[in-house]
Amino acid sequence: MDAGSPATSVQPGAAQAANIPHRWRNLAVLSGVSVVDNTEAGLINTVFPTLAAALRLNSGHLGLIAALGKIASVPAGPFWVWLAGRIGRRATLTATTVTGGLFGIAAGFSQNFVQLLICCTLMSAAVIGSSPITMAVIADSFPDEQRARANGIFFGTLQVAGLVLGPVMAAFVGLEDGWRWALWTLGGVCIAAGLLVVALYKDPDIGAAEEQLADLAAEERPKARVTVASVIGLFRIPTYTVMMLSRLLSGHLLIIIFGVQFLVTERGISNSTAILVALPFGIGYSVATLGAGFLLPRIDRLMPSRGRVLVLQLAQILFAVIAFFGTQFRYESIGVYAVFWALLGACQGLNPPVNRPIVAAVVLPELRGQAYAIWLTVFETIAWALFALLAGSFAATIGIQGVFLWVLVILMIVNGLLLSILYVTYPRDTGRVGETLDLRRQQALSN
């Protein structure tokens, strides 16, 4: 059976897979934890102006904090997933959030840059752990046809919360030692969120949402042991490899880094006015993410196995087209740019409800945590670093507009064309996963 399309016959465990106990409560808890973790991870950027004045720092120090945080996330992501396999996902989710909160509080006591750098780096390494684990839990809580909606709600919640909490955190900068109080406050909230996981989160168990296994008791569900060889073997899955390459070509990450700088330096818009485009970008992202989550199941029924590939491909191509008209021509009104930024946010928001379920559908349940860790903490970090460094270098010679032409337009078109390979590989890879799960069911029933 093709795991990426609607089943041609009803599996015995279909009803159980569609009604995993506590799944919506778990999603709410994980969304809250992720909101807190993401807010804490980005807090330094928000309060840095007042922090810099207090500790006599400059933009170079902020860049170093951001760079080391990303570097620390590369080994930390797979480590937390490995730990989850040893002590359980609930305990690990609690540990990542509480540890991140403690390092955030410690950062608030920093008296110099070295102390701040160490605490912020360790904080980044801690809070990154919830991301791949959360993605794996969502895949184990919702069957394939419902994962787009679950991911859409999850990422839509994160984006809306970010729009609300950003100004709230910024309000701390008006206080004396406000940056310290911001770190202390959010660190305390992180610890409270970790305790919330202990109280409310109920792990669905690996493979619980697979129709072939859902009606089996947790201890009866056969699963392969996760080894270094099996993790490396992920790159022998053609679809997964294409998704990794696509992540490296995801030039749309650059709009977040240099979008405001482009409007200020290339279009002469004031910094305070240019920042306003973040709101329509976030709104566009949220609407598209939530909308795609509810629309994709219908597209899957119309185009089994290939509908979500088409949506993912169109998201890259449309982003390139909108970026061309939005960044390669000069407009006098910030309102025009706000419309383009909203559309760019919408195209970017189409990705999470599609790409996460694609990865989940081609990877066996026990390997999904590591698959997401490699994808989100290794390849995405490499992509962020490459785009930030190369764009910064080339912007000095060809300008940010020229960089945007090559990265946001041309590279994104290349990315969209690369995804054409999935029309062939995705049905095959989902079919292999379905066959393996069918075999596991037969083995479990024969024992």
Coordinates of C-alpha atoms in Angstrom, one line a residue:
M1 CA 0.0 0.0 0.0
D2 CA 1.2 3.5 -0.8
A3 CA 1.6 5.3 2.6
G4 CA 1.4 8.7 1.0
S5 CA -2.1 8.3 -0.5
P6 CA -5.5 7.3 0.8
A7 CA -5.7 3.6 1.6
T8 CA -7.4 1.5 -1.0
S9 CA -8.6 -0.8 1.7
V10 CA -9.4 0.0 5.3
Q11 CA -6.6 -1.1 7.7
P12 CA -7.7 -2.9 10.9
G13 CA -6.2 -0.1 13.0
A14 CA -7.5 2.8 11.0
A15 CA -10.1 3.9 13.6
Q16 CA -7.5 3.7 16.4
A17 CA -4.9 5.6 14.3
A18 CA -7.4 8.5 13.8
N19 CA -8.2 8.8 17.5
I20 CA -5.0 8.6 19.4
P21 CA -5.8 9.5 23.1
H22 CA -4.7 12.9 24.3
R23 CA -3.4 14.0 20.9
W24 CA -5.0 17.4 20.8
R25 CA -3.9 18.1 24.4
N26 CA -0.4 17.0 23.5
L27 CA -0.4 19.3 20.5
A28 CA -1.5 22.2 22.7
V29 CA 1.2 21.5 25.3
L30 CA 3.9 21.1 22.6
S31 CA 2.8 24.3 20.9
G32 CA 3.0 26.2 24.1
V33 CA 6.5 24.7 24.9
S34 CA 7.7 25.6 21.4
V35 CA 6.4 29.1 21.7
V36 CA 8.3 29.6 24.9
D37 CA 11.5 28.0 23.6
N38 CA 11.4 30.0 20.3
T39 CA 10.7 33.2 22.2
E40 CA 13.6 32.6 24.6
A41 CA 15.9 31.6 21.7
G42 CA 15.2 34.9 19.9
L43 CA 15.0 37.1 23.0
I44 CA 18.6 38.3 22.8
N45 CA 17.9 39.8 19.3
T46 CA 15.0 41.8 20.8
V47 CA 16.7 43.2 23.9
F48 CA 20.2 43.5 22.4
P49 CA 20.2 47.3 22.0
T50 CA 19.8 47.9 25.7
L51 CA 22.0 44.9 26.6
A52 CA 24.7 46.2 24.4
A53 CA 24.6 49.6 26.1
A54 CA 24.9 48.0 29.5
L55 CA 27.8 45.6 28.7
R56 CA 29.4 47.9 26.1
L57 CA 28.9 45.5 23.2
N58 CA 28.4 46.0 19.4
S59 CA 26.7 44.2 16.5
G60 CA 29.8 42.0 16.1
H61 CA 29.1 40.5 19.5
L62 CA 25.5 39.8 18.5
G63 CA 26.7 38.0 15.4
L64 CA 29.0 35.9 17.5
I65 CA 26.2 34.9 19.9
A66 CA 23.9 34.0 17.0
A67 CA 26.6 32.0 15.2
L68 CA 27.8 30.0 18.2
G69 CA 24.1 29.3 19.1
K70 CA 23.6 27.8 15.6
I71 CA 26.8 25.8 15.8
A72 CA 25.9 24.4 19.2
S73 CA 22.5 23.3 17.8
V74 CA 24.1 21.0 15.2
P75 CA 25.2 18.3 17.6
A76 CA 22.6 19.1 20.2
G77 CA 19.6 18.3 18.1
P78 CA 20.6 14.7 17.4
F79 CA 21.8 14.3 21.0
W80 CA 18.4 15.2 22.5
V81 CA 16.7 12.8 20.1
W82 CA 19.1 10.1 21.1
L83 CA 18.4 10.9 24.8
A84 CA 14.7 10.6 24.2
G85 CA 15.2 7.1 23.0
R86 CA 16.9 6.3 26.3
I87 CA 14.8 8.1 28.9
G88 CA 11.6 8.8 27.0
R89 CA 10.3 11.8 25.1
R90 CA 8.3 13.3 28.0
A91 CA 11.4 13.4 30.2
T92 CA 13.5 14.7 27.4
L93 CA 11.1 17.5 26.5
T94 CA 11.0 18.5 30.1
A95 CA 14.8 18.4 30.3
T96 CA 15.3 20.6 27.2
T97 CA 12.9 23.3 28.3
V98 CA 13.9 23.4 31.9
T99 CA 17.6 23.4 31.1
G100 CA 17.0 26.2 28.5
G101 CA 15.2 28.2 31.2
L102 CA 18.0 27.8 33.7
F103 CA 20.6 28.9 31.2
G104 CA 18.3 31.9 30.3
I105 CA 18.1 32.9 33.9
A106 CA 21.9 32.5 34.2
A107 CA 22.3 34.7 31.1
G108 CA 20.4 37.4 33.0
F109 CA 23.1 37.5 35.6
S110 CA 25.9 38.0 33.1
Q111 CA 28.4 40.7 34.0
N112 CA 30.5 40.5 30.8
F113 CA 30.4 39.3 27.2
V114 CA 32.1 35.9 27.9
Q115 CA 29.5 35.0 30.5
L116 CA 26.7 36.0 28.3
L117 CA 28.1 34.1 25.3
I118 CA 28.5 30.9 27.2
C119 CA 25.0 31.1 28.7
C120 CA 23.3 32.0 25.5
T121 CA 25.2 29.2 23.5
L122 CA 24.2 26.6 26.1
M123 CA 20.6 28.0 26.1
S124 CA 20.4 27.5 22.3
A125 CA 21.8 24.0 22.6
A126 CA 19.1 23.2 25.1
V127 CA 15.9 24.6 23.6
I128 CA 16.7 23.2 20.1
G129 CA 15.9 19.7 21.4
S130 CA 12.1 20.2 21.5
S131 CA 11.9 20.8 17.7
P132 CA 12.7 17.4 16.2
I133 CA 11.1 15.5 19.1
T134 CA 7.9 17.5 18.6
M135 CA 7.8 16.7 14.9
A136 CA 8.2 13.0 15.6
V137 CA 5.4 13.1 18.3
I138 CA 3.0 14.8 15.9
A139 CA 3.7 12.1 13.3
D140 CA 3.0 9.5 16.0
S141 CA -0.2 11.2 17.1
F142 CA -1.9 11.8 13.7
P143 CA -2.2 9.4 10.7
D144 CA -0.8 10.5 7.4
E145 CA -3.9 12.2 6.1
Q146 CA -4.2 14.3 9.3
R147 CA -0.6 15.4 9.7
A148 CA -0.9 18.4 7.4
R149 CA -3.7 19.8 9.5
A150 CA -1.8 19.1 12.8
N151 CA 1.4 20.8 11.5
G152 CA -0.6 23.7 10.1
I153 CA -2.2 24.3 13.5
F154 CA 1.2 23.9 15.3
F155 CA 3.1 26.3 13.1
G156 CA 0.3 28.7 12.7
T157 CA 0.1 28.9 16.5
L158 CA 3.8 29.6 16.7
Q159 CA 3.7 32.4 14.2
V160 CA 0.7 34.1 15.8
A161 CA 2.2 33.8 19.3
G162 CA 5.4 35.3 17.9
L163 CA 3.6 38.3 16.6
V164 CA 1.9 38.8 20.0
L165 CA 4.9 38.1 22.3
G166 CA 7.5 40.1 20.3
P167 CA 6.1 43.5 21.4
V168 CA 5.6 42.1 25.0
M169 CA 9.2 41.1 25.3
A170 CA 10.3 44.4 23.7
A171 CA 8.4 46.2 26.5
F172 CA 11.1 45.1 28.9
V173 CA 13.7 47.3 27.2
G174 CA 12.1 50.4 28.8
L175 CA 12.9 49.2 32.3
E176 CA 16.1 49.7 34.2
D177 CA 18.1 46.5 33.6
G178 CA 15.1 45.4 31.5
W179 CA 17.1 42.9 29.5
R180 CA 18.0 41.1 32.7
W181 CA 14.3 41.0 33.8
A182 CA 13.3 39.7 30.3
L183 CA 15.8 36.8 30.5
W184 CA 14.8 36.0 34.1
T185 CA 11.1 36.2 33.3
L186 CA 11.2 34.0 30.2
G187 CA 13.6 31.6 31.8
G188 CA 11.0 31.1 34.6
V189 CA 8.3 30.6 32.1
C190 CA 10.4 28.0 30.4
I191 CA 10.8 26.1 33.7
A192 CA 7.0 26.3 34.2
A193 CA 6.5 25.0 30.7
G194 CA 8.7 22.0 31.5
L195 CA 6.6 21.2 34.5
L196 CA 3.5 21.6 32.3
V197 CA 4.9 18.8 30.1
V198 CA 5.2 16.5 33.2
A199 CA 1.6 17.2 34.3
L200 CA -0.3 17.1 31.0
Y201 CA 1.8 15.4 28.2
K202 CA 1.0 11.7 27.5
D203 CA 3.4 10.1 25.0
P204 CA 1.5 8.3 22.2
D205 CA 4.4 5.8 21.7
I206 CA 6.3 5.3 18.5
G207 CA 4.2 4.2 15.6
A208 CA 0.9 4.7 17.4
A209 CA -0.7 6.5 14.4
E210 CA 0.3 4.0 11.8
E211 CA -2.9 2.1 10.6
Q212 CA -1.0 -1.2 10.5
L213 CA 0.1 -0.9 14.1
A214 CA -2.4 1.3 15.9
D215 CA -4.7 -1.6 17.1
L216 CA -1.7 -3.4 18.6
A217 CA -0.5 -2.8 22.2
A218 CA 2.6 -0.6 22.5
E219 CA 4.8 -3.5 23.6
E220 CA 3.5 -5.6 20.6
R221 CA 4.5 -3.1 17.9
P222 CA 7.7 -4.3 16.4
K223 CA 10.3 -1.7 15.7
A224 CA 14.0 -1.8 14.5
R225 CA 16.7 -0.7 16.9
V226 CA 18.0 2.7 16.0
T227 CA 21.8 2.5 15.3
V228 CA 24.3 4.8 13.7
A229 CA 24.1 2.7 10.5
S230 CA 20.3 3.0 10.4
V231 CA 20.5 6.8 10.8
I232 CA 23.1 7.1 8.0
G233 CA 20.8 4.9 6.0
L234 CA 18.3 7.7 5.9
F235 CA 20.3 9.2 3.1
R236 CA 19.6 6.1 1.0
I237 CA 16.0 7.1 0.9
P238 CA 15.8 9.2 -2.3
T239 CA 12.9 11.4 -1.2
Y240 CA 14.7 12.2 2.1
T241 CA 17.9 13.1 0.2
V242 CA 16.0 15.4 -2.1
M243 CA 14.4 17.1 0.9
M244 CA 17.8 17.6 2.5
L245 CA 19.1 19.2 -0.8
S246 CA 16.0 21.3 -1.0
R247 CA 16.7 22.6 2.5
L248 CA 20.1 23.7 1.4
L249 CA 18.6 25.6 -1.6
S250 CA 15.9 27.2 0.5
G251 CA 16.8 30.8 -0.3
H252 CA 13.6 32.1 1.2
L253 CA 15.4 32.0 4.6
L254 CA 17.3 35.1 3.4
I255 CA 14.2 37.4 3.5
I256 CA 14.1 37.0 7.3
I257 CA 17.7 37.9 7.7
F258 CA 18.1 40.8 5.2
G259 CA 14.5 41.8 4.4
V260 CA 14.4 45.0 6.6
Q261 CA 18.0 45.8 5.7
F262 CA 17.1 45.7 2.0
L263 CA 14.2 48.2 2.5
V264 CA 16.4 50.5 4.5
T265 CA 19.6 50.5 2.4
E266 CA 18.2 49.8 -1.1
R267 CA 14.9 51.6 -1.0
G268 CA 15.6 54.4 1.5
I269 CA 12.8 53.5 3.9
S270 CA 13.4 54.4 7.5
N271 CA 14.3 51.6 9.9
S272 CA 11.2 52.1 12.1
T273 CA 8.9 52.0 9.0
A274 CA 10.7 49.0 7.4
I275 CA 10.2 46.9 10.5
L276 CA 6.4 47.2 9.9
V277 CA 6.6 44.6 7.1
A278 CA 7.2 41.9 9.7
L279 CA 3.5 42.1 10.6
P280 CA 2.0 41.4 7.2
F281 CA 4.7 38.7 6.6
G282 CA 3.7 37.0 9.8
I283 CA 0.0 37.3 9.0
G284 CA 0.5 35.8 5.5
Y285 CA 2.5 33.0 7.0
S286 CA -0.1 32.2 9.6
V287 CA -3.0 32.2 7.2
A288 CA -1.3 30.1 4.6
T289 CA 0.0 27.6 7.2
L290 CA -3.4 27.1 8.7
G291 CA -5.2 27.1 5.4
A292 CA -2.8 24.6 3.8
G293 CA -3.3 22.3 6.8
F294 CA -7.0 22.0 6.1
L295 CA -6.8 22.1 2.3
L296 CA -4.0 19.5 1.7
P297 CA -6.1 16.4 2.6
R298 CA -8.5 17.3 -0.1
I299 CA -5.7 17.8 -2.6
D300 CA -4.3 14.4 -1.5
R301 CA -7.6 12.8 -2.4
L302 CA -7.6 14.4 -5.8
M303 CA -4.0 13.7 -6.5
P304 CA -2.9 10.7 -4.4
S305 CA 0.8 10.6 -3.6
R306 CA 1.6 13.6 -5.8
G307 CA -0.7 16.4 -4.6
R308 CA 1.5 17.4 -1.7
V309 CA 4.6 17.4 -3.9
L310 CA 2.8 19.8 -6.3
V311 CA 1.9 22.1 -3.4
L312 CA 5.5 22.1 -2.1
Q313 CA 6.9 22.8 -5.6
L314 CA 4.4 25.6 -6.3
A315 CA 5.3 27.2 -2.9
Q316 CA 9.0 27.6 -4.1
I317 CA 8.1 28.8 -7.6
L318 CA 5.5 31.3 -6.4
F319 CA 7.9 32.6 -3.8
A320 CA 10.5 33.2 -6.6
V321 CA 7.9 35.0 -8.8
I322 CA 6.7 37.2 -6.0
A323 CA 10.2 37.9 -4.8
F324 CA 11.1 39.1 -8.3
F325 CA 8.4 41.6 -8.5
G326 CA 8.7 42.6 -4.9
T327 CA 12.5 43.1 -4.7
Q328 CA 13.7 43.9 -8.2
F329 CA 11.5 47.0 -8.8
R330 CA 11.2 50.2 -6.8
Y331 CA 7.9 51.2 -5.2
E332 CA 7.3 54.5 -3.4
S333 CA 4.8 53.2 -0.8
I334 CA 5.6 50.9 2.2
G335 CA 2.1 49.6 1.7
V336 CA 3.1 48.0 -1.6
Y337 CA 6.0 46.3 0.1
A338 CA 3.7 45.2 2.9
V339 CA 1.5 43.4 0.3
F340 CA 4.6 41.6 -1.3
W341 CA 5.9 40.7 2.2
A342 CA 2.5 39.2 3.1
L343 CA 2.5 37.1 -0.1
L344 CA 6.1 36.0 0.6
G345 CA 5.1 35.0 4.1
A346 CA 2.2 33.0 2.7
C347 CA 4.4 31.1 0.3
Q348 CA 6.9 30.4 3.1
G349 CA 4.0 29.3 5.3
L350 CA 2.9 26.7 2.8
N351 CA 6.0 24.6 3.5
P352 CA 5.6 23.2 7.1
P353 CA 2.2 21.5 6.5
V354 CA 3.6 19.8 3.4
N355 CA 7.3 19.1 4.0
R356 CA 6.9 17.6 7.5
P357 CA 4.3 15.0 6.4
I358 CA 6.4 14.2 3.4
V359 CA 9.4 13.3 5.6
A360 CA 7.2 11.4 8.0
A361 CA 5.7 9.3 5.2
V362 CA 9.0 8.1 3.8
V363 CA 10.8 7.4 7.2
L364 CA 10.0 4.5 9.5
P365 CA 8.5 5.6 12.8
E366 CA 11.5 4.9 15.0
L367 CA 13.8 6.9 12.8
R368 CA 11.7 10.0 12.4
G369 CA 13.2 11.8 15.4
Q370 CA 16.7 11.6 14.0
A371 CA 15.5 12.4 10.5
Y372 CA 13.9 15.6 11.7
A373 CA 17.0 16.4 13.9
I374 CA 19.3 16.1 10.9
W375 CA 17.0 18.1 8.7
L376 CA 16.1 20.9 11.1
T377 CA 19.2 21.2 13.2
V378 CA 22.0 20.2 10.8
F379 CA 20.9 21.0 7.3
E380 CA 18.8 24.1 8.1
T381 CA 21.6 25.5 10.3
I382 CA 24.1 25.0 7.4
A383 CA 21.7 26.7 5.1
W384 CA 21.2 29.7 7.5
A385 CA 25.0 30.0 7.8
L386 CA 25.7 29.8 4.1
F387 CA 23.1 32.3 3.1
A388 CA 24.0 34.7 5.8
L389 CA 27.7 34.6 5.1
L390 CA 27.5 34.6 1.3
A391 CA 24.8 37.2 1.2
G392 CA 26.7 39.5 3.5
S393 CA 29.8 39.2 1.3
F394 CA 28.2 39.6 -2.1
A395 CA 25.9 42.4 -0.9
A396 CA 29.0 44.6 -0.6
T397 CA 29.7 44.2 -4.3
I398 CA 26.4 43.6 -6.1
G399 CA 24.0 45.0 -3.4
I400 CA 21.2 43.3 -1.5
Q401 CA 18.9 43.6 -4.5
G402 CA 21.4 41.6 -6.6
V403 CA 21.7 39.0 -3.9
F404 CA 18.0 38.7 -3.7
L405 CA 17.8 38.2 -7.5
W406 CA 20.2 35.2 -7.3
V407 CA 19.0 33.7 -4.0
L408 CA 15.3 34.6 -3.7
V409 CA 14.5 34.2 -7.4
I410 CA 16.9 32.1 -9.4
L411 CA 17.9 29.7 -6.6
M412 CA 14.3 29.2 -5.5
I413 CA 13.3 28.3 -9.1
V414 CA 16.1 25.8 -9.1
N415 CA 14.8 24.5 -5.8
G416 CA 11.3 24.1 -7.3
L417 CA 12.7 22.2 -10.3
L418 CA 14.7 19.9 -8.0
L419 CA 11.5 18.9 -6.2
S420 CA 10.2 17.5 -9.5
I421 CA 12.2 14.4 -8.6
L422 CA 9.7 13.7 -5.8
Y423 CA 7.0 12.9 -8.4
V424 CA 8.9 9.7 -9.0
T425 CA 10.6 8.9 -5.7
Y426 CA 7.8 9.9 -3.2
P427 CA 5.3 7.2 -4.3
R428 CA 8.0 4.6 -4.3
D429 CA 9.4 5.5 -0.9
T430 CA 6.0 5.7 0.8
G431 CA 5.1 2.4 -0.7
R432 CA 8.3 0.8 0.8
V433 CA 7.4 2.2 4.2
G434 CA 3.8 0.8 3.9
E435 CA 5.1 -2.6 2.9
T436 CA 7.5 -2.7 5.9
L437 CA 4.8 -1.7 8.3
D438 CA 2.5 -4.4 6.7
L439 CA 5.2 -7.0 7.3
R440 CA 5.7 -5.8 10.9
R441 CA 2.0 -6.3 11.5
Q442 CA 2.1 -9.8 10.2
Q443 CA 5.1 -10.6 12.4
A444 CA 3.4 -9.2 15.5
L445 CA 0.2 -11.2 14.8
S446 CA 2.1 -14.4 14.2
N447 CA 4.0 -14.2 17.5

